[in-house]
XYZ file of C-alpha atoms in Angstrom:
362
model
C 10.252 11.603 9.167
C 10.332 9.747 12.471
C 12.791 12.139 13.927
C 10.692 15.268 13.421
C 8.339 15.226 16.354
C 6.927 18.633 15.610
C 4.842 17.084 12.751
C 2.517 15.935 15.348
C 1.768 19.394 16.570
C 1.534 20.585 13.077
C -1.016 18.145 12.117
C -3.225 18.680 15.099
C -3.215 22.399 13.943
C -4.366 21.461 10.591
C -7.970 20.403 11.193
C -9.325 22.284 8.197
C -7.531 19.795 6.029
C -8.795 16.780 7.721
C -11.984 15.279 6.166
C -14.828 13.285 7.759
C -16.109 12.661 4.433
C -18.755 10.066 3.291
C -15.960 8.891 0.917
C -13.432 8.250 3.634
C -14.504 5.320 5.895
C -13.772 4.888 9.473
C -10.566 2.936 9.999
C -11.088 -0.830 10.749
C -9.497 -4.249 10.977
C -10.622 -6.291 7.960
C -10.714 -9.961 8.710
C -9.977 -10.872 5.133
C -6.730 -8.935 5.496
C -5.988 -10.581 8.802
C -6.685 -14.037 7.548
C -4.509 -13.907 4.571
C -1.609 -12.401 6.590
C -2.038 -15.217 8.995
C -1.998 -18.054 6.487
C 1.013 -16.544 4.763
C 2.808 -16.023 8.075
C 2.128 -19.791 8.926
C 3.796 -20.570 5.606
C 7.003 -18.742 6.737
C 6.559 -15.781 4.313
C 9.093 -13.298 5.450
C 7.032 -10.265 4.732
C 4.266 -11.632 6.782
C 6.303 -12.870 9.727
C 6.887 -9.566 11.595
C 6.834 -9.654 15.420
C 6.295 -5.796 15.816
C 2.939 -6.430 17.480
C 4.175 -9.223 20.001
C 0.755 -9.598 21.830
C -1.098 -10.195 18.596
C 1.523 -12.511 17.253
C 1.478 -14.662 20.543
C -2.451 -14.773 19.842
C -1.800 -16.037 16.375
C 0.793 -18.565 17.277
C -1.234 -19.848 20.208
C -4.450 -20.429 18.155
C -2.873 -21.521 14.811
C 0.225 -23.543 15.571
C -1.682 -26.887 15.307
C -2.537 -25.931 11.653
C 1.133 -25.193 10.406
C 1.027 -28.376 8.157
C -2.502 -27.853 6.977
C -3.000 -28.559 3.203
C -3.558 -24.850 2.650
C -0.178 -23.928 4.307
C 1.585 -26.614 2.111
C 0.108 -25.312 -0.919
C 1.345 -21.772 -0.227
C 4.857 -22.948 0.508
C 5.181 -25.445 -2.452
C 3.297 -23.850 -5.188
C 2.276 -20.029 -4.544
C 5.657 -18.861 -3.076
C 7.482 -20.318 -6.086
C 5.150 -18.385 -8.370
C 6.278 -15.081 -6.596
C 3.018 -14.683 -4.803
C 3.574 -12.572 -1.736
C 3.574 -8.831 -0.648
C 0.783 -6.990 -2.445
C -0.388 -9.889 -4.306
C -1.668 -11.315 -1.127
C -3.559 -8.151 -0.252
C -5.106 -8.089 -3.668
C -6.595 -11.461 -2.982
C -7.800 -10.385 0.389
C -9.835 -7.355 -1.022
C -11.191 -9.506 -3.815
C -13.025 -11.812 -1.395
C -16.394 -11.639 0.091
C -16.658 -10.327 3.577
C -18.122 -13.488 5.141
C -17.366 -17.294 5.225
C -17.553 -19.260 2.978
C -15.584 -16.676 0.876
C -16.188 -16.072 -2.678
C -14.530 -13.925 -5.262
C -16.268 -10.504 -5.517
C -15.222 -10.502 -9.191
C -14.692 -13.806 -10.875
C -11.103 -14.902 -11.054
C -9.384 -14.672 -14.326
C -5.838 -14.269 -15.711
C -5.399 -10.950 -14.118
C -7.942 -11.088 -11.180
C -7.281 -10.873 -8.197
C -3.722 -10.165 -9.546
C -1.622 -11.557 -12.408
C 0.743 -13.436 -10.341
C -2.172 -15.632 -9.115
C -3.725 -16.789 -12.270
C -7.317 -18.265 -12.259
C -6.366 -21.882 -11.642
C -3.952 -21.084 -8.442
C -6.474 -18.586 -7.217
C -9.347 -20.984 -7.399
C -7.335 -23.778 -5.692
C -6.234 -21.305 -2.896
C -9.837 -20.191 -2.397
C -11.089 -23.798 -2.056
C -8.331 -24.572 0.586
C -8.861 -21.245 2.304
C -12.444 -22.036 3.021
C -11.464 -25.506 4.301
C -8.701 -23.884 6.629
C -11.224 -21.433 8.001
C -13.487 -24.230 9.245
C -10.689 -26.626 10.087
C -8.853 -23.974 12.205
C -11.956 -22.455 13.801
C -11.044 -18.972 12.483
C -14.189 -17.524 13.594
C -13.394 -18.151 17.209
C -9.928 -16.509 16.739
C -11.536 -13.470 15.263
C -14.028 -13.272 18.103
C -11.525 -13.597 20.631
C -9.613 -10.684 19.221
C -12.488 -8.280 18.552
C -11.483 -6.033 21.560
C -7.842 -5.837 20.101
C -9.208 -4.795 16.683
C -11.430 -2.106 18.187
C -8.612 -0.625 20.226
C -6.384 -0.647 17.239
C -8.728 1.119 14.847
C -9.699 3.663 17.644
C -6.083 4.498 18.055
C -5.755 5.171 14.397
C -8.575 7.490 14.334
C -6.395 10.636 14.874
C -4.371 9.820 11.634
C -7.585 9.176 9.690
C -9.071 12.573 10.745
C -6.015 14.465 9.342
C -6.359 13.069 5.764
C -7.549 15.496 3.035
C -9.250 12.951 0.596
C -10.414 15.682 -1.716
C -6.716 16.486 -2.716
C -6.308 13.335 -4.564
C -9.099 14.004 -6.928
C -7.951 17.515 -7.315
C -4.457 16.687 -7.811
C -4.830 13.706 -10.261
C -7.706 15.292 -12.074
C -9.623 11.900 -11.689
C -13.219 11.931 -10.210
C -13.617 9.104 -7.816
C -16.841 7.181 -7.625
C -16.731 5.137 -4.646
C -14.864 5.347 -1.275
C -11.475 5.375 0.483
C -10.993 2.579 3.059
C -8.240 2.498 5.701
C -7.473 -1.052 7.022
C -5.344 -1.610 10.116
C -3.309 -4.671 9.218
C -2.339 -5.927 12.516
C -0.334 -8.951 11.307
C 1.447 -6.964 8.667
C 4.280 -5.503 10.714
C 5.804 -2.760 8.511
C 4.064 -3.727 5.402
C 1.691 -1.287 3.763
C -0.323 -1.699 0.556
C -2.485 0.356 -1.611
C -4.763 -1.951 -3.734
C -8.066 -1.065 -5.166
C -11.093 -2.893 -6.749
C -13.675 -1.778 -9.105
C -17.318 -3.247 -8.637
C -19.722 -2.124 -11.298
C -19.403 1.643 -11.309
C -17.988 1.853 -7.769
C -14.150 1.888 -6.886
C -12.918 1.097 -3.408
C -9.460 2.497 -2.760
C -7.584 0.815 0.093
C -4.749 1.885 2.303
C -3.730 -1.254 4.191
C -1.560 0.024 6.970
C 0.776 -2.184 8.917
C 1.276 -2.041 12.623
C 4.834 -1.535 13.543
C 4.730 0.287 17.021
C 3.054 -0.392 20.297
C 2.519 1.553 23.524
C 3.610 0.594 27.101
C 0.573 -1.756 27.418
C 1.614 -3.595 24.221
C -1.287 -2.220 22.192
C -0.936 -0.624 18.666
C 0.216 3.108 18.789
C -0.128 5.195 15.746
C 1.748 8.423 15.944
C 0.931 10.955 13.340
C 4.564 11.688 12.352
C 5.126 7.942 11.877
C 2.027 6.807 9.976
C 0.497 9.850 8.260
C 2.980 10.067 5.426
C 2.623 6.318 4.810
C -1.131 6.847 4.545
C -0.623 9.423 1.950
C 1.757 7.184 0.082
C -0.620 4.138 -0.018
C -3.647 5.980 -1.286
C -1.532 7.503 -4.122
C -0.901 4.113 -5.602
C -4.513 3.709 -6.779
C -4.161 6.870 -8.772
C -0.705 6.112 -10.163
C -0.225 2.493 -10.779
C -2.572 2.118 -13.726
C -1.165 5.072 -15.540
C 2.346 3.692 -15.420
C 0.948 0.331 -16.698
C -0.795 2.310 -19.470
C 2.418 3.977 -20.621
C 4.354 0.722 -20.429
C 5.816 0.837 -23.860
C 6.831 4.576 -23.709
C 8.569 4.153 -20.256
C 10.062 0.754 -20.750
C 13.459 1.933 -22.410
C 14.343 4.467 -19.844
C 12.866 2.138 -16.987
C 15.066 -0.780 -17.872
C 18.140 1.535 -18.121
C 17.567 2.949 -14.735
C 16.640 -0.221 -13.024
C 19.740 -1.807 -14.304
C 21.834 0.661 -12.269
C 19.622 0.665 -9.157
C 18.645 -3.065 -9.186
C 20.178 -3.858 -5.720
C 18.707 -1.001 -3.852
C 15.380 -1.435 -5.389
C 15.220 -5.128 -4.699
C 16.205 -4.593 -1.175
C 13.041 -2.770 -0.835
C 11.004 -5.366 -2.646
C 10.724 -3.494 -5.908
C 11.487 -6.026 -8.453
C 10.778 -4.298 -11.586
C 11.205 -1.015 -13.309
C 7.460 -0.650 -13.353
C 7.179 -0.926 -9.594
C 9.974 1.495 -9.227
C 8.402 4.113 -11.479
C 5.048 3.753 -9.649
C 6.925 4.091 -6.288
C 8.851 7.143 -7.772
C 5.704 9.086 -8.747
C 3.766 8.101 -5.655
C 6.689 9.394 -3.312
C 6.898 12.707 -5.384
C 3.130 12.893 -4.938
C 3.401 12.631 -1.115
C 5.829 15.774 -1.295
C 3.339 17.606 -3.494
C 0.535 16.962 -0.848
C 2.895 18.287 1.916
C 3.637 21.335 -0.239
C 0.020 21.994 -1.220
C -0.814 21.881 2.620
C 1.845 24.332 3.539
C 3.904 21.976 5.658
C 7.148 23.571 7.199
C 10.072 23.527 4.658
C 12.135 21.303 7.171
C 9.552 18.568 7.124
C 9.358 18.747 3.347
C 13.116 18.675 3.058
C 13.432 15.726 5.369
C 10.933 13.609 3.412
C 12.678 14.601 0.131
C 15.946 13.626 1.542
C 14.529 10.259 2.771
C 13.339 9.398 -0.782
C 16.482 10.256 -2.382
C 18.398 8.168 0.006
C 16.263 5.189 -0.697
C 17.515 5.229 -4.335
C 15.029 7.734 -5.883
C 17.733 10.273 -6.503
C 15.698 12.167 -9.051
C 12.877 12.945 -6.680
C 13.611 16.501 -6.231
C 13.449 17.077 -10.111
C 10.210 14.964 -10.301
C 8.587 17.134 -7.686
C 9.408 20.144 -9.871
C 7.894 18.454 -12.812
C 4.587 17.923 -10.820
C 4.809 21.494 -9.756
C 4.954 22.360 -13.600
C 1.831 20.100 -14.058
C 0.051 21.879 -11.067
C 0.838 25.216 -12.747
C -0.626 24.304 -16.098
C -3.772 22.276 -15.468
C -5.411 24.127 -18.257
C -3.230 22.365 -20.582
C -2.912 19.041 -18.446
C -6.256 18.658 -16.839
C -5.166 15.191 -15.426
C -1.881 13.616 -14.499
C -2.477 11.025 -17.308
C -2.540 13.862 -19.766
C 0.883 14.981 -18.344
C 2.400 11.436 -18.670
C 4.134 12.355 -21.999
C 6.079 14.989 -20.209
C 7.018 12.473 -17.562
C 8.118 10.070 -20.262
C 10.543 12.758 -21.303
C 11.675 13.380 -17.869
C 12.474 9.756 -17.308
C 14.262 9.510 -20.631
C 16.570 12.315 -19.479
C 17.062 10.604 -16.098
C 18.178 7.415 -17.845
C 20.592 9.277 -20.117
C 22.240 10.778 -16.867
C 21.617 8.080 -14.412
C 25.374 7.119 -13.962
C 26.360 10.693 -13.385
C 23.335 11.271 -10.978
C 24.355 8.240 -8.859
C 27.870 9.486 -8.737
C 26.759 12.860 -7.527
C 24.757 11.117 -4.710
């Protein structure tokens, strides 16, 4: 959607949709997110090695270069990366830590917390070394020195924040949300964006961890509406979709495996390494288009977004959007998206039966 500059004007005109809601927190930089992106950068993790915010990367390298061989960094390289810990697994760990040093798990580590790739033993070892690294590398000094950068970045993101209609998520998914939505500006994440969530007692915190991939002529983060807003919509969708796909794992597995076998290369090139991830992405992306339709965006914007998704390998997106429209028109029968999932199981079964022909047409 980058090429459609008119979306910026459109969004500015849609103030009635934007929410300054008590459940939508102000955008902020989260030091836990920054810390984990930094240590995985030091461990040469490709997805955390972006140079899209050069000034900040320079600050990181200047402060942390002497600690490239710290025990924590070697543990990440030699143990964690070999277990597939990267991308969203890193951000799941970040949001599961207490806000202040010395860090503690908000919820005790287990086989599946903070995320199943970690495992309790690796997560505990990592946390022990992370606390040591924080002290050894004087991380507090680094964060203090970059406070002005963080304030500017989150201030620049405010216009994107203000356009979001958070009430749509609960209305569309039929899932009451007890908690809050948090937007985190991930300055070290480059083009990486993540949508994790955490439940604490009876409160759920849904995150959109937004990367930073553009800067202004002063070298500071620049968040254009047409560039960042669709991604913000996308990331919050994940917290409403991922667990449903997981719940219907058995019913979706046959079609998922068949489709993924055909699309494996294009999906893995986008870091989608399983049919489960592919299905979650498919529903999330169709959900973004439903949001645009429900908020009366111009057809050219909707068509561009649709074409973008189909070109990324989600060649059934137009038909999936139609299924979500059918869901929206029959909410008396399907009060929640989860109640509509048996219909989506049938939909994906049909896609699997015809995936070879669909790909040929594309």
